[in-house]
XYZ file of C-alpha atoms in Angstrom:
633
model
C -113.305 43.213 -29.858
C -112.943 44.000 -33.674
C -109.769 45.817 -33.455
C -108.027 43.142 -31.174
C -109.560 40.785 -34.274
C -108.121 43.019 -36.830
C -104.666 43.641 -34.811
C -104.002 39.684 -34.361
C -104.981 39.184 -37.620
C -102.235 41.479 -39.341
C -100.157 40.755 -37.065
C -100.238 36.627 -38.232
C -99.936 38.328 -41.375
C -97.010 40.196 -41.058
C -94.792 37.346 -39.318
C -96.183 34.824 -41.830
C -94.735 36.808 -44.325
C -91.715 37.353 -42.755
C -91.495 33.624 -41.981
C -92.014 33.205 -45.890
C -88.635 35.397 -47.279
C -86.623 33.813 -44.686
C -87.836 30.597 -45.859
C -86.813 31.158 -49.421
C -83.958 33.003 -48.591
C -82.695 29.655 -46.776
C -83.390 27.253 -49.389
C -81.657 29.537 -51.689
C -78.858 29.197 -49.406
C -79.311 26.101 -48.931
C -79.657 25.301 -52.523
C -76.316 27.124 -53.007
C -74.566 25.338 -50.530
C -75.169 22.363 -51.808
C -74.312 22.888 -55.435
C -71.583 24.389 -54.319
C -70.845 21.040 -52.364
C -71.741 19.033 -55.476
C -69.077 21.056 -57.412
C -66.417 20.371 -55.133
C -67.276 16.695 -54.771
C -67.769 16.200 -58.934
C -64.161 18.320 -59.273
C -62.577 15.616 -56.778
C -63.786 13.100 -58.350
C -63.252 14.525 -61.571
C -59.717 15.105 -60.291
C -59.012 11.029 -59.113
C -60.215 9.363 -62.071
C -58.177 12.135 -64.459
C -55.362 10.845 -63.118
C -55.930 7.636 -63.024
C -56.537 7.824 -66.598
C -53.708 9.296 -67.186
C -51.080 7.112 -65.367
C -52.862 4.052 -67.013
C -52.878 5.513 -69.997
C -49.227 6.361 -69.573
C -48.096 3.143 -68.819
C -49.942 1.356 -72.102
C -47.931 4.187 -74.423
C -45.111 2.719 -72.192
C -45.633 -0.983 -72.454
C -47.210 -0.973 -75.942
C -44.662 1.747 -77.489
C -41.074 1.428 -78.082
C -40.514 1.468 -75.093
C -41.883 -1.815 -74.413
C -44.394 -4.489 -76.826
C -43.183 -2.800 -80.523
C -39.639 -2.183 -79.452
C -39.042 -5.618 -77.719
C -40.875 -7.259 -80.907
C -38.793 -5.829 -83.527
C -35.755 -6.632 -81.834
C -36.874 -10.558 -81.551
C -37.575 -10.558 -85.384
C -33.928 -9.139 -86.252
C -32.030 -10.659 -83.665
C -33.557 -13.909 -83.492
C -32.971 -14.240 -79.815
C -35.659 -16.049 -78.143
C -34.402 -16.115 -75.035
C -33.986 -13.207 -74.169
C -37.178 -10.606 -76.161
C -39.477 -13.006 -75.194
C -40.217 -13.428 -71.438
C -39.915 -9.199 -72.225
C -42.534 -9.574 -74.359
C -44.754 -11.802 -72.571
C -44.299 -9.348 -69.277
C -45.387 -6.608 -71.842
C -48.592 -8.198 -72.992
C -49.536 -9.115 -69.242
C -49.140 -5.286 -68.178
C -50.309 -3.621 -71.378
C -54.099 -6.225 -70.801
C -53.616 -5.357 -67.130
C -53.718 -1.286 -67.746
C -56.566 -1.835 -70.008
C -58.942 -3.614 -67.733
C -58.298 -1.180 -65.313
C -58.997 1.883 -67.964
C -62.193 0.366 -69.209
C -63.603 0.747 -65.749
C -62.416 3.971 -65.089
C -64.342 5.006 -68.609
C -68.117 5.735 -68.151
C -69.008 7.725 -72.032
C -69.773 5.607 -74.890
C -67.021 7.272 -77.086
C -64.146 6.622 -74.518
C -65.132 2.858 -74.716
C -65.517 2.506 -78.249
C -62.107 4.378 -78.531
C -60.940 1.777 -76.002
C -61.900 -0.909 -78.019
C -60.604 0.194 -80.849
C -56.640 0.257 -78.896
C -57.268 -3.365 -77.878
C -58.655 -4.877 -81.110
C -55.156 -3.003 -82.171
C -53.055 -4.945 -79.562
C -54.868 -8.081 -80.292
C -53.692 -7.666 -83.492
C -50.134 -7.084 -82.229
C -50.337 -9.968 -80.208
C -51.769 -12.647 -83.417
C -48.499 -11.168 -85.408
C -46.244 -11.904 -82.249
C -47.459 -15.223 -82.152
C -46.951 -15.784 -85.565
C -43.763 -14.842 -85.916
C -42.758 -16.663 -82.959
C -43.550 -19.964 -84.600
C -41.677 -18.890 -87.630
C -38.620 -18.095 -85.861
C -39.080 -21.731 -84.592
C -38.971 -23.241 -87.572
C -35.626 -21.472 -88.455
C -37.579 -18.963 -91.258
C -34.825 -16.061 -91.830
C -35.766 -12.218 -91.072
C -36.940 -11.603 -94.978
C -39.409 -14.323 -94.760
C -40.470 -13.366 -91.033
C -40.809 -9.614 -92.180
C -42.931 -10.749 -95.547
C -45.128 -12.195 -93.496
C -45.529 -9.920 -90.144
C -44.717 -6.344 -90.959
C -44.613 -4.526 -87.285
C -45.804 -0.498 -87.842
C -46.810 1.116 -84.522
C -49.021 3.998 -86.534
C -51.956 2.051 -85.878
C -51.520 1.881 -82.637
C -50.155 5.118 -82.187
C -53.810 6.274 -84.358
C -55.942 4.692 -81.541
C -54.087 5.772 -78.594
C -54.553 9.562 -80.105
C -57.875 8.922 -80.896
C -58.621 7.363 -77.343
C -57.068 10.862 -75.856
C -59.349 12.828 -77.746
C -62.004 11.473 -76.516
C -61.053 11.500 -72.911
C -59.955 15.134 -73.503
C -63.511 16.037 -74.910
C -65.397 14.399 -71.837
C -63.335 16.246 -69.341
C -63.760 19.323 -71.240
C -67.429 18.572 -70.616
C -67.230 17.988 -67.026
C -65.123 20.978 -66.463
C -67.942 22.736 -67.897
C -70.775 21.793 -66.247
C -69.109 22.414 -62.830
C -68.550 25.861 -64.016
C -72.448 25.940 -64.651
C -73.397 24.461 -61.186
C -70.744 26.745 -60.014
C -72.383 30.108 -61.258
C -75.738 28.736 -60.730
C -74.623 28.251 -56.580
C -73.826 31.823 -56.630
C -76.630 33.305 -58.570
C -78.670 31.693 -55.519
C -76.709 33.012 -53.127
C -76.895 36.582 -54.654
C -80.711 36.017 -54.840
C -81.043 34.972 -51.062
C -78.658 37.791 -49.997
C -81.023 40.471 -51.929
C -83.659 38.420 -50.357
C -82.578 38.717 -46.113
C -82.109 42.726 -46.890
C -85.317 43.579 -46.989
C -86.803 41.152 -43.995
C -84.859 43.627 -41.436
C -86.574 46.515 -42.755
C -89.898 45.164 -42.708
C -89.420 43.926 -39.315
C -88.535 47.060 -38.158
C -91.700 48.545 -39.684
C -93.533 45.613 -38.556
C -92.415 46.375 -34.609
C -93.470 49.965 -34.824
C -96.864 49.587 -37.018
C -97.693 46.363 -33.663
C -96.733 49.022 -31.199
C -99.259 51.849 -32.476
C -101.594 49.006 -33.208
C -101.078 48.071 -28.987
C -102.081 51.518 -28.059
C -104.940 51.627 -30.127
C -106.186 48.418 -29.338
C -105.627 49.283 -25.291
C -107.492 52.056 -25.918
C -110.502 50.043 -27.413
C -110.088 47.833 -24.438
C -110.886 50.835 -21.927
C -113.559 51.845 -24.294
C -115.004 48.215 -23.709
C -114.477 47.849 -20.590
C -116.500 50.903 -20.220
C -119.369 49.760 -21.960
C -119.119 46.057 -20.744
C -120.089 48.416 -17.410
C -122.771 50.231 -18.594
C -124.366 47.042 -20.345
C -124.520 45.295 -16.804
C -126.062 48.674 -14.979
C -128.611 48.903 -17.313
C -129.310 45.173 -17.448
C -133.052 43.883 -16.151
C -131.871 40.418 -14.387
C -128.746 40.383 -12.395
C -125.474 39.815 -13.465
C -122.427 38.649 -11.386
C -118.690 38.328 -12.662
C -116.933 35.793 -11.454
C -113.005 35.336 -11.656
C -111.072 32.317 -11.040
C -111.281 31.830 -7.948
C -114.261 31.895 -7.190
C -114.793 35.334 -5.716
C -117.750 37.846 -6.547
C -115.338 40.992 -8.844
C -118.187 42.751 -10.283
C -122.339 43.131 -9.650
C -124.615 45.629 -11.184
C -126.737 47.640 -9.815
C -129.974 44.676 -10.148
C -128.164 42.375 -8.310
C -127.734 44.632 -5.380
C -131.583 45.292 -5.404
C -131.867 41.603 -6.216
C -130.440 40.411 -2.922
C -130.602 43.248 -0.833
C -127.254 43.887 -0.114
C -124.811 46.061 -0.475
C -122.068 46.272 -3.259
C -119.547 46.056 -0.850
C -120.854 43.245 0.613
C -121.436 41.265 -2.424
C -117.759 42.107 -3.873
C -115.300 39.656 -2.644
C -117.725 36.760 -1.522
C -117.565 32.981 -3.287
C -120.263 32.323 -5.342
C -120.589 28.998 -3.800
C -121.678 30.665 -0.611
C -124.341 32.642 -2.564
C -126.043 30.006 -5.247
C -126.271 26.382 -4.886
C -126.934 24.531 -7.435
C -128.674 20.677 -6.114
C -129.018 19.415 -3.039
C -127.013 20.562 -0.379
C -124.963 16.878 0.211
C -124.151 17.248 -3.267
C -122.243 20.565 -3.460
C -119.132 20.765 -5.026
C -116.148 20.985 -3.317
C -114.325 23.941 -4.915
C -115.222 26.784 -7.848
C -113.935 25.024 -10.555
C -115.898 21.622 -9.934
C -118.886 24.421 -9.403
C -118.095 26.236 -12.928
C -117.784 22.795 -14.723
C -121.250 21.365 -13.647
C -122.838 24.493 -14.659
C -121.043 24.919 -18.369
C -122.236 21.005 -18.384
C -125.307 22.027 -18.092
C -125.509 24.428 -20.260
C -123.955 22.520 -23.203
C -126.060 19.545 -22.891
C -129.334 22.116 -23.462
C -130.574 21.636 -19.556
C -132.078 24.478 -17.374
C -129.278 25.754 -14.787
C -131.120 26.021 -11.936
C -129.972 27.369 -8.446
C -131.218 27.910 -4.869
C -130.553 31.570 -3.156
C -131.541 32.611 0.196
C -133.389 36.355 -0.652
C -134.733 38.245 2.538
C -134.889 35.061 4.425
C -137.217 33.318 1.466
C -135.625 30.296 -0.415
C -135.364 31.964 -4.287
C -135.011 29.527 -7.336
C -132.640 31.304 -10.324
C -131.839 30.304 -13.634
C -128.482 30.650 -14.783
C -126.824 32.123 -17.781
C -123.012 31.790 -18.179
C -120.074 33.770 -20.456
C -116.593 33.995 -20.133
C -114.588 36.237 -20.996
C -110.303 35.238 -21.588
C -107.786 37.851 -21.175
C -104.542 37.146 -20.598
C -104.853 33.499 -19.446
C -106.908 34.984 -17.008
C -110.847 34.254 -17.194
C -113.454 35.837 -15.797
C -117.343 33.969 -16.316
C -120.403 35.873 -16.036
C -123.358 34.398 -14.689
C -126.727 36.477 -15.808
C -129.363 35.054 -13.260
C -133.455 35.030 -13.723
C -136.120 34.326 -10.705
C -138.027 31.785 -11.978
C -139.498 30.601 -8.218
C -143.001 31.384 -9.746
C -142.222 29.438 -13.016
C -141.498 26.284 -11.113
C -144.157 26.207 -9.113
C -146.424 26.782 -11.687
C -144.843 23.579 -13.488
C -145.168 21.500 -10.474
C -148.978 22.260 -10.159
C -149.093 21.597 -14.087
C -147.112 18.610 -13.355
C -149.654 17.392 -10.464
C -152.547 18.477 -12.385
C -151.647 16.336 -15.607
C -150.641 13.230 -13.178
C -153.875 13.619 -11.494
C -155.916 13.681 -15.053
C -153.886 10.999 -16.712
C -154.834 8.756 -13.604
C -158.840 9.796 -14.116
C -157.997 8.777 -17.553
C -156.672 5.603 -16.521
C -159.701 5.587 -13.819
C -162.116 5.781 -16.621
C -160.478 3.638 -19.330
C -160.448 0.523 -16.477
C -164.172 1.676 -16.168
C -164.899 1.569 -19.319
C -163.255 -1.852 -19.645
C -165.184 -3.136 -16.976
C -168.707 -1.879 -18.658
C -167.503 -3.127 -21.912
C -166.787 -6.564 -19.896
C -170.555 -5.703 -18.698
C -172.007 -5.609 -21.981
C -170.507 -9.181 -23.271
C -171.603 -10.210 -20.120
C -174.728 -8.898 -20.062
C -175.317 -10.209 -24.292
C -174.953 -13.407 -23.310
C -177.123 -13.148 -20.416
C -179.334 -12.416 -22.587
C -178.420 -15.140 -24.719
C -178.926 -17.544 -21.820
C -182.314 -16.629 -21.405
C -183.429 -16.908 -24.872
C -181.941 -20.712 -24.934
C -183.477 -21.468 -21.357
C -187.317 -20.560 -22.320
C -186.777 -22.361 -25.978
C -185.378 -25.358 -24.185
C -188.503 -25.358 -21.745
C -191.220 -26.243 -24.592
C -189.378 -29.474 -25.627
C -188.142 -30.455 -21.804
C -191.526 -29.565 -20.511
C -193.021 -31.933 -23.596
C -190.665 -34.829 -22.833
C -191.966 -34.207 -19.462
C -195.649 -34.986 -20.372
C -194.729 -37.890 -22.779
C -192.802 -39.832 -20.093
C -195.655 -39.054 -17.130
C -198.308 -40.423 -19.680
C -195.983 -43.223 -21.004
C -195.025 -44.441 -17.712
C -198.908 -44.240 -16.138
C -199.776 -46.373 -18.868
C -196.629 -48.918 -18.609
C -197.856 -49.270 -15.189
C -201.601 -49.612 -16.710
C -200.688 -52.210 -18.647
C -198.171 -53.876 -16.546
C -200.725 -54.838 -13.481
C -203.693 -56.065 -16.338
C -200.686 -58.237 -17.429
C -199.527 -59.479 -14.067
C -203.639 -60.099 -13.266
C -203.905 -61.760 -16.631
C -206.706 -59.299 -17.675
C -204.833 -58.035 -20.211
C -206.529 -58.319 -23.969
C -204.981 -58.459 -27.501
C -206.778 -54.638 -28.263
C -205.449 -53.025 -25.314
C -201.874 -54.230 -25.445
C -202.306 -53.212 -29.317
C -203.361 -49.721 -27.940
C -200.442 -49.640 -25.209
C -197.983 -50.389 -28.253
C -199.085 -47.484 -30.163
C -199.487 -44.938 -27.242
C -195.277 -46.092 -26.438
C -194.576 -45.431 -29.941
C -195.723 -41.975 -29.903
C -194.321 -41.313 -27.299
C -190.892 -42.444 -27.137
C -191.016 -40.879 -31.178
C -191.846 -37.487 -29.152
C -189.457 -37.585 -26.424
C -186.769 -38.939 -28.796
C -187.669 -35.115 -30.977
C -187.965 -33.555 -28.341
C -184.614 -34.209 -26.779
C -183.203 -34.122 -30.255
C -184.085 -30.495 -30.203
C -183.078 -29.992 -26.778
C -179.818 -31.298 -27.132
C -179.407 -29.257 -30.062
C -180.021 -26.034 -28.733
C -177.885 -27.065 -25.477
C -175.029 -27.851 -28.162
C -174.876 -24.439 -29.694
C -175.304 -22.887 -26.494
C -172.296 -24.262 -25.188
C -170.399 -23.730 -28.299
C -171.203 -20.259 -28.497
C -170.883 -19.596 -24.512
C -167.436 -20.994 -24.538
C -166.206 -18.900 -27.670
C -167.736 -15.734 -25.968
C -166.031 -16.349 -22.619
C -162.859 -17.591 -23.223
C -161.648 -16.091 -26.571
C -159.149 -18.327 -27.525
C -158.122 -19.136 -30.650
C -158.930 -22.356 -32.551
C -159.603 -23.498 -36.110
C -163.469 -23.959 -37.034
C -165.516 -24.623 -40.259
C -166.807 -21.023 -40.819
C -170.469 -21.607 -42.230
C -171.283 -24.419 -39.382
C -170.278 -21.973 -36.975
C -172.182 -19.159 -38.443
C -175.579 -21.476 -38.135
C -174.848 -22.352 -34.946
C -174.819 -18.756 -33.708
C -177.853 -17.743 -35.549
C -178.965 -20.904 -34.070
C -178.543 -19.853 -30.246
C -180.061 -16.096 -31.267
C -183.197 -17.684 -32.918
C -184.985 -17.277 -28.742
C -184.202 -13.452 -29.272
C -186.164 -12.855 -32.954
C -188.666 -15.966 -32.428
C -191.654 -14.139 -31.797
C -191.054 -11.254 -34.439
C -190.982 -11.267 -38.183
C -187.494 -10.485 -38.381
C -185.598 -13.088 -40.913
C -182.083 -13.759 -40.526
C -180.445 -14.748 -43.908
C -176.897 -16.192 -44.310
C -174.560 -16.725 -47.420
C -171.630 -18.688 -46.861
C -169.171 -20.758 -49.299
C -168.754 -23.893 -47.514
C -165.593 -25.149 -46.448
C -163.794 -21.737 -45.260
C -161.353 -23.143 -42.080
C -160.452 -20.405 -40.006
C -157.845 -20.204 -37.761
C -159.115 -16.764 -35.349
C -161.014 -16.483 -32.850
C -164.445 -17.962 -32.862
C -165.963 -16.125 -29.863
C -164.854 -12.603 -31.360
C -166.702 -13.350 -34.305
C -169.992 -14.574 -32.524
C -169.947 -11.225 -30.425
C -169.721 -9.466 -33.542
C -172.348 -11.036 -34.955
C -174.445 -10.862 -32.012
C -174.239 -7.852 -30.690
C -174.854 -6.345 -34.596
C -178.086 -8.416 -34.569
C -179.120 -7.613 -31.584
C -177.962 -3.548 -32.268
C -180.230 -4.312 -35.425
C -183.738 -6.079 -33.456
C -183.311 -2.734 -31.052
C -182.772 0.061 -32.890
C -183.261 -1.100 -36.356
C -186.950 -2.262 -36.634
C -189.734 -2.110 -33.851
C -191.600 -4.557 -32.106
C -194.555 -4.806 -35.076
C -191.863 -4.245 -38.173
C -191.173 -6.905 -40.937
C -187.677 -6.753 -41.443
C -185.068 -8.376 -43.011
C -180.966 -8.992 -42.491
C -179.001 -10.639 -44.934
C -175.480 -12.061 -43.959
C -173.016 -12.528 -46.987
C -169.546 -14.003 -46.487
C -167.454 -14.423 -49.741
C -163.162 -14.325 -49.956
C -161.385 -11.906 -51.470
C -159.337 -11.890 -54.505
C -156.869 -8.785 -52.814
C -155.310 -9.135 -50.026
C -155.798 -13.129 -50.556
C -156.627 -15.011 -47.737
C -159.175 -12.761 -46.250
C -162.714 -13.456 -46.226
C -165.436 -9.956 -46.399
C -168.821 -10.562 -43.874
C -171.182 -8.122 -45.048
C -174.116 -7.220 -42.631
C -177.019 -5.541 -44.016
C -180.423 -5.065 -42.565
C -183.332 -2.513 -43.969
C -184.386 -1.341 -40.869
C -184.944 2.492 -39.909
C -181.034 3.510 -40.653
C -178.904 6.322 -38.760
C -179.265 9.734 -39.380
C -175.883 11.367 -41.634
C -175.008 13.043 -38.138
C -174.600 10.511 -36.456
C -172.847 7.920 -38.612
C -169.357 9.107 -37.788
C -170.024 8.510 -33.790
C -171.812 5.177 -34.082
C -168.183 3.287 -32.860
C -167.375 5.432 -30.109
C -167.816 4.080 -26.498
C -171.292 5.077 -24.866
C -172.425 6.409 -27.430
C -176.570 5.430 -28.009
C -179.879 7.126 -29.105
C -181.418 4.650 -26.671
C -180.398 6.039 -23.124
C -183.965 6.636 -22.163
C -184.351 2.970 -22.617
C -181.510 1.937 -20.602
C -178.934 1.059 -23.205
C -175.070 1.689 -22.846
C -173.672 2.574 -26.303
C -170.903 -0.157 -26.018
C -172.947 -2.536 -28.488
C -171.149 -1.387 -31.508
C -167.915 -0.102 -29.668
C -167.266 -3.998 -28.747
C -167.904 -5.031 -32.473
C -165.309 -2.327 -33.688
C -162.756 -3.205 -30.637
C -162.968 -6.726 -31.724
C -162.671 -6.806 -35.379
C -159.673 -3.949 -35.272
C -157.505 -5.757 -32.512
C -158.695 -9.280 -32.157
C -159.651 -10.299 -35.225
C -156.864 -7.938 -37.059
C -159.030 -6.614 -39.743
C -161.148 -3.641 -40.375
C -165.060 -2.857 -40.404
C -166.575 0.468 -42.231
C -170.362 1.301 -42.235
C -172.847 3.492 -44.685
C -176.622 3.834 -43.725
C -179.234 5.354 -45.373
C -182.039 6.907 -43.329
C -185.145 4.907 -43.668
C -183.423 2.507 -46.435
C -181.172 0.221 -43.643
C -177.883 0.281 -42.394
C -174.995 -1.866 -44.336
C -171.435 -2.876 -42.387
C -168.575 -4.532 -44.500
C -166.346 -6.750 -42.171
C -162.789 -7.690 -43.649
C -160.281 -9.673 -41.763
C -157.765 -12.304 -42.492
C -159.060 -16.389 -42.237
C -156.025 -16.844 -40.081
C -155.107 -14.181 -37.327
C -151.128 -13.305 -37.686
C -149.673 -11.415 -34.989
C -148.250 -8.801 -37.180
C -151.046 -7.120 -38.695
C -152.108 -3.678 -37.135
C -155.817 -2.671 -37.177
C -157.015 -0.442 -40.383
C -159.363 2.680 -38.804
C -163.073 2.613 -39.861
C -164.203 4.631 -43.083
C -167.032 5.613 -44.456
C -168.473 3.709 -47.585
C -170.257 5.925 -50.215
């Protein structure tokens, strides 16, 4: 392959340099030839206006000279004949302005036109002197006085008409010149160009014989290649078929016979279509080249060529690799093939497997929602039981108040109707309705307001939707509705709240927040017997603005430094043996990170309490991703 490189390449070399001299050697010619051409046209032209110049200026020596203007002029002044030397003399002027005009346009050099205009200031002088002694002769002067006054000498004229010639004389001298420059310069080209073609037929006859030694030697690199191309493919693991344009099997090696057990002969000669499909088999191609083309296709765009053989009656999958190989127009692809029937299966059972565990996955995330769903359910279960036995005491006291109040209505209402009734014991009745109409009135105060903030609290939890509330009532009215759960231990619940703090989030988040961390608190936090304490303190931030920090801190028993990083993860409990689910604080992280768009870290202290800091915005956007936990030192 490198000496076919190295032949075409000095080959190109060889005829571009050829190509070169026989480019400069005809635009040399060509450069010649037209000079040459310029020569001829400047010498024609030269030729034309020379003799136009010369018959004008012919016929101005004529008509100016004695011939004509001087000669007819002097005669007037002696002879004094009108008549006759002056229609002569006006025909003379005419033709002599005539030939002028027509010089000055043949004249192109400064110096012939300044030569020119030196002849007709001359004849304009001619012509004031005519005209002068034309009206003298009028008025009857004699010849002395006409002579005195208008003395006729052609010298003058004679001077400029020299001195015009001169100059026309030098600029054809100059002309002349310069063609015989162009002239030799034509031929100096030629001469170069000539010198120049000599040498391109001896080069080209070097250049034939040096390509014809370089055509056996690179034929005989060929063979050499060919022979190893051979021995590459026998000793080749996978096997390798060549392919020609057709479409017909040309060469196999000696793996591809063992490959399909077959015989060379058998394989040589048969279409590849017949012996690898590649798809289905109602989507085969129709011919070799439609075949050829979907494979290279594949193989550009980066895809796995995969085809179907029938081996020993087995169905055989085989990955494809294709070369070609261009020799005299004619092309002839290789196609290396691979068994990969094991690979694929084993990627279809990795396939299955990791379809099968990302639906457990899904399995046990729509568990785990459910449980989660559990535990708020199961919290305010809770929370409905608390608020049922504290509304007993006041409904069961109302109770009592309107039994005894309407036994002694009734009392007092039959002593009245049998006119037995006395001034003390309607006195007595009065007092004993006052109390108690003052205690049911309390009593269903009380009722009514733990019914209130049971309802408030139960809707927010159930239906999270969000809404704009006064952040420090709310906050009393869920401490309010979790009073039932601490009443009877000596747990207290302080909160710290600016007042006035609208939100616009989700009030039923927050309350499950706050719940379940006081609840997480009363179980694991302090025991039955403990006196504990949990502050809540809500203040708003100067950075980001607009969001408000809860922090939650109790100084109960604390989590041990293991454990801290796991206390957010799903199931996750110390309490197991005591029938908790570890989604308690999994539901407060899951709803200040996505509902309430903020954040939440914790640090505890074993024995000292456990501290959370809450941050999220007072009102929810819906473009603010959740921040992870972190630790607070």
């Amino acid at each position: 392959m490198t000496s076919t490189t190295d032949y075409k390449l000095h080959a190109k070399t060889i005829v571009v340099m050829v190509l070169i001299i026989i480019t400069a050697a005809a635009a040399l010619i060509s450069k010649s030839l037209v000079d040459f051409k310029q020569v001829e046209t400047s010498w024609v032209e030269h030729t034309a206006k020379s003799n136009a110049i010369t018959f004008e200026m012919a016929n101005i020596r004529h008509h100016l000279g004695y011939g004509g203007f001087i000669h007819n002029f002097k005669n007037l002044v002696l002879r004094r004949d009108i008549a006759v030397y002056q229609p002569k003399i006006e025909q003379d002027i005419s033709l002599v302005q005539q030939h002028l005009a027509r010089l000055q346009k043949l004249l192109e050099n400064k110096e012939n036109l300044q030569a020119l205009e030196q002849v007709q200031q001359t004849f304009i002088e001619y012509q004031s002197k005519y005209y002068l002694a034309l009206n003298m002769l009028t008025q009857q002067a004699n010849t002395d006085e006409i002579d005195s006054e208008v003395k006729v000498d052609d010298t003058k004229a004679l001077q400029a008409l020299q001195q015009l010639d001169q100059s026309i004389s030098k600029q054809s001298a100059a002309i002349i010149l310069d063609a015989k420059q162009l002239n030799s310069r034509a031929r100096q080209f030629l001469l170069i160009a000539s010198l120049l073609l000599l040498p391109v037929l001896l080069i080209a006859a070097i250049a034939i014989a040096w390509l014809l030694r370089r055509i056996i030697v690179v034929t005989n690199d060929v063979i050499v290649a060919e022979k190893e191309l051979n021995n590459l493919l026998a000793t080749s693991p996978d096997p390798t078929l060549s392919v020609n344009t057709s479409g017909l099997i040309i060469r196999v090696n000696k793996m591809a016979v063992a490959y399909f057990s077959q015989a060379e002969a058998a394989l040589l000669g048969k279409p590849i279509l017949a012996l690898l499909q590649v798809g289905s088999a109602q989507n085969q191609p129709a011919d070799y080249m439609q075949y050829i083309n979907r494979l290279v296709r594949k193989q550009n765009n980066g895809e796995q060529v995969i085809a179907s053989t029938i081996v020993d009656g087995e169905v055989r999958s085989v990955e494809i690799k294709l070369a070609d190989t261009t020799t005299s127009n004619v092309t002839i692809t290789t196609l290396t093939l691979r068994d990969v029937t094991e690979q694929l299966q084993l990627r279809e059972a990795l396939i299955k497997a990791k379809e099968e565990a990302e639906q457990n996955l899904m399995r046990q995330k729509a568990m785990q929602d459910e449980l989660v769903q559990a535990e708020k359910m199961a919290a305010l279960g809770k929370l409905v039981a608390g608020v049922a036995h504290e509304i007993n005491t006041p409904v069961g006291t109302i109770l009592t108040a309107a039994s005894h109040l309407q036994n002694e209505s009734a009392a007092t209402a039959d002593k009245f109707a049998h006119e037995t009734l006395s001034a003390k014991q309607l006195s007595a009745y009065l007092q004993i309705a006052v109390d108690s109409s003052g205690l049911i009135s309390h009593c269903c105060s009380r009722a009514a307001e733990l019914i209130q903030s049971f309802k408030l609290v139960a809707v927010d939890q159930t239906g999270a939707l969000k809404r704009q509330f006064d952040m420090a009532k709310y906050l009393n009215e869920v401490i309010l509705s979790l009073r039932p759960s601490f009443k009877d231990r000596q747990i207290t619940i302080n909160v710290s709240c600016p007042p006035d703090i609208m939100m616009d989030s989700y009030p039923g988040a927050i309350a499950q927040v706050l719940t379940n961390l006081i609840l997480n608190s009363l179980k694991h936090g302090f025991t039955d017997d403990d006196v504990g304490n949990i502050e809540i303190k809500l203040s708003l931030m100067e950075q980001p603005t607009d969001w408000l920090e809860l922090v939650y801190e109790d100084n109960g028993a604390g989590i041990p430094n293991e454990l801290q990083s796991e206390v957010f993860n799903p199931f996750f409990t110390t309490g197991r043996n005591r029938g908790f689910s570890g989604l308690g604080l999994h539901i407060v992280y899951l709803n200040i990170t996505q509902l309430l768009a903020g954040s939440i870290a914790m640090s505890s202290t074993p024995g000292q309490g456990t501290c959370y800091i809450i941050r999220i915005p007072i009102a929810v956007p819906t473009d603010i991703a959740a921040q992870p936990p972190h630790a607070i030192t």
